[in-house]
XYZ file of C-alpha atoms in Angstrom:
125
model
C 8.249 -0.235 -30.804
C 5.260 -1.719 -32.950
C 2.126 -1.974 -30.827
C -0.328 -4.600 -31.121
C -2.560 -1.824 -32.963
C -0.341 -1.138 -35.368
C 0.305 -5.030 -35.893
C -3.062 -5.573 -36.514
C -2.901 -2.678 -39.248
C -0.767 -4.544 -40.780
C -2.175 -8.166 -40.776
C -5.429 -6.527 -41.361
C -6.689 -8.592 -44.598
C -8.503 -5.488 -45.773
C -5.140 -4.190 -47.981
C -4.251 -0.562 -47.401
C -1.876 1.514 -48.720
C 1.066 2.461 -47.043
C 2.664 6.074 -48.417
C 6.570 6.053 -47.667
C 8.045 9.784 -48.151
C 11.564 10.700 -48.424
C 14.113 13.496 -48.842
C 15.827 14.075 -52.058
C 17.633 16.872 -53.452
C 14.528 17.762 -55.173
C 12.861 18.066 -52.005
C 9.990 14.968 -50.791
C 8.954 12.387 -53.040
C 6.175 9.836 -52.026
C 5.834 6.111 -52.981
C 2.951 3.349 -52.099
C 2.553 -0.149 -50.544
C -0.007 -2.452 -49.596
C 0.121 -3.459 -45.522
C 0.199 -6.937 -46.860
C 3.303 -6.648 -48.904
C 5.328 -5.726 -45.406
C 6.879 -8.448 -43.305
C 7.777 -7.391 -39.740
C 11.259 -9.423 -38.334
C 11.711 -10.097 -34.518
C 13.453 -7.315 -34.238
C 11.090 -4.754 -35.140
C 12.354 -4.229 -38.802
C 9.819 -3.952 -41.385
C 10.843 -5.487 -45.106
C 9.486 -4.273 -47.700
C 9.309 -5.282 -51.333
C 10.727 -3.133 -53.921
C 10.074 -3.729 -57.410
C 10.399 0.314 -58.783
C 11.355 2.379 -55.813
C 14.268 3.935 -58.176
C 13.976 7.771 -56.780
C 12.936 6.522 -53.011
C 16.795 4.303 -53.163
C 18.157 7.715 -54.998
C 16.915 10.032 -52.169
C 17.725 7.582 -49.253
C 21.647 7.078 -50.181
C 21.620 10.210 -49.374
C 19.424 10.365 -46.323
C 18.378 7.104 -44.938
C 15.551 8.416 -43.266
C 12.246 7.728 -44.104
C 8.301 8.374 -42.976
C 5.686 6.003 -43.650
C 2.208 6.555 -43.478
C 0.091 3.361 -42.405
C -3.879 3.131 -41.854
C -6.921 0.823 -41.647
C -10.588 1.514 -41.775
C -11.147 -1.389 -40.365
C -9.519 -1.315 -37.281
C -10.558 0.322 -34.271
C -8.948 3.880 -33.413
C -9.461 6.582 -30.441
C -12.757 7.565 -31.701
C -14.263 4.858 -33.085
C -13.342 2.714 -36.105
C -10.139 3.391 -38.208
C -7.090 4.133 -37.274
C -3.604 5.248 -38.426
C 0.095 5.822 -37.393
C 3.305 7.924 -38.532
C 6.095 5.721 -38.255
C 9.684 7.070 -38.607
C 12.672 5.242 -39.495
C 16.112 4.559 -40.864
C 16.541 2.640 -44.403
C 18.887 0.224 -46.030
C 18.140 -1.726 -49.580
C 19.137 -5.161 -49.303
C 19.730 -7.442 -52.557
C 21.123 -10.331 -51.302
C 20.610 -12.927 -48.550
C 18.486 -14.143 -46.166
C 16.465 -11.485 -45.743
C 16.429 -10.922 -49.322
C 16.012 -14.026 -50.814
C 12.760 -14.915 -48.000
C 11.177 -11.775 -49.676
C 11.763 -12.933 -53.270
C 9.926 -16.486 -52.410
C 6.773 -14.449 -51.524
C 7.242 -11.986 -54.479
C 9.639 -13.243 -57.838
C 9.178 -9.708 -58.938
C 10.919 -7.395 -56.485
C 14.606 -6.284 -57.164
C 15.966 -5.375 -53.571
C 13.694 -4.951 -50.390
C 13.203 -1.849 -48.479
C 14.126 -2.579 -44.337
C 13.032 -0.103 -42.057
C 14.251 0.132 -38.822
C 11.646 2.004 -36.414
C 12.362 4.843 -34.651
C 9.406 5.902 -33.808
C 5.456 4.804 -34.023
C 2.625 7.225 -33.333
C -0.889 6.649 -33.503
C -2.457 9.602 -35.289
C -6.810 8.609 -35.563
């Protein structure tokens, strides 16, 4: 499901922000990321560090669906350089093991970590 473009988004050292939207009962509510905060598992999962993310955990108990925007200028795209993608996905919070605790070596400040699991990954520039 992740392409090698959108892996090199990611690994890009020029940081970007990431924009992750969500339903709540107060309709969508957006939250940001830098590329380099996300670690992508062998099985297509990406983790994400959550520090805040107190509304985005609200809204996605009760809708575990998520949609992250993710771009680089420095990457090349279908018209020259820069490129981004729409990636859709289902959410859990994790707070404890593995997972969790290999995300709290690489940032002590994070309370729980985001994983996405892709649905779907389209390349929008």
């Amino acid at each position: 499901m992740l392409n090698e473009k959108l892996l090199s988004v990611l690994a890009h050292p020029a940081d970007g922000a990431i924009s992750i939207v969500t339903n709540g009962a107060d309709g969508p509510h957006v939250v940001n990321t830098w590329n380099s905060y996300i670690t992508v598992t062998s099985e297509d999962k990406m983790l994400i560090p959550a520090a805040g993310f107190v509304k985005t955990e609200r809204n996605l108990n009760l809708n575990n669906k998520a949609t992250l925007s993710i771009a680089s200028r420095e990457i090349e795209g279908y018209r020259g350089k820069g490129t981004g993608f729409i990636v859709e996905g289902t959410t859990r919070f994790i707070t404890a093991g593995e997972e969790f605790n290999h995300m709290k070596e690489k940032f002590s400040w994070i309370r729980a970590v985001l994983e996405v699991t892709i649905v779907s990954a389209k390349q929008m520039l």
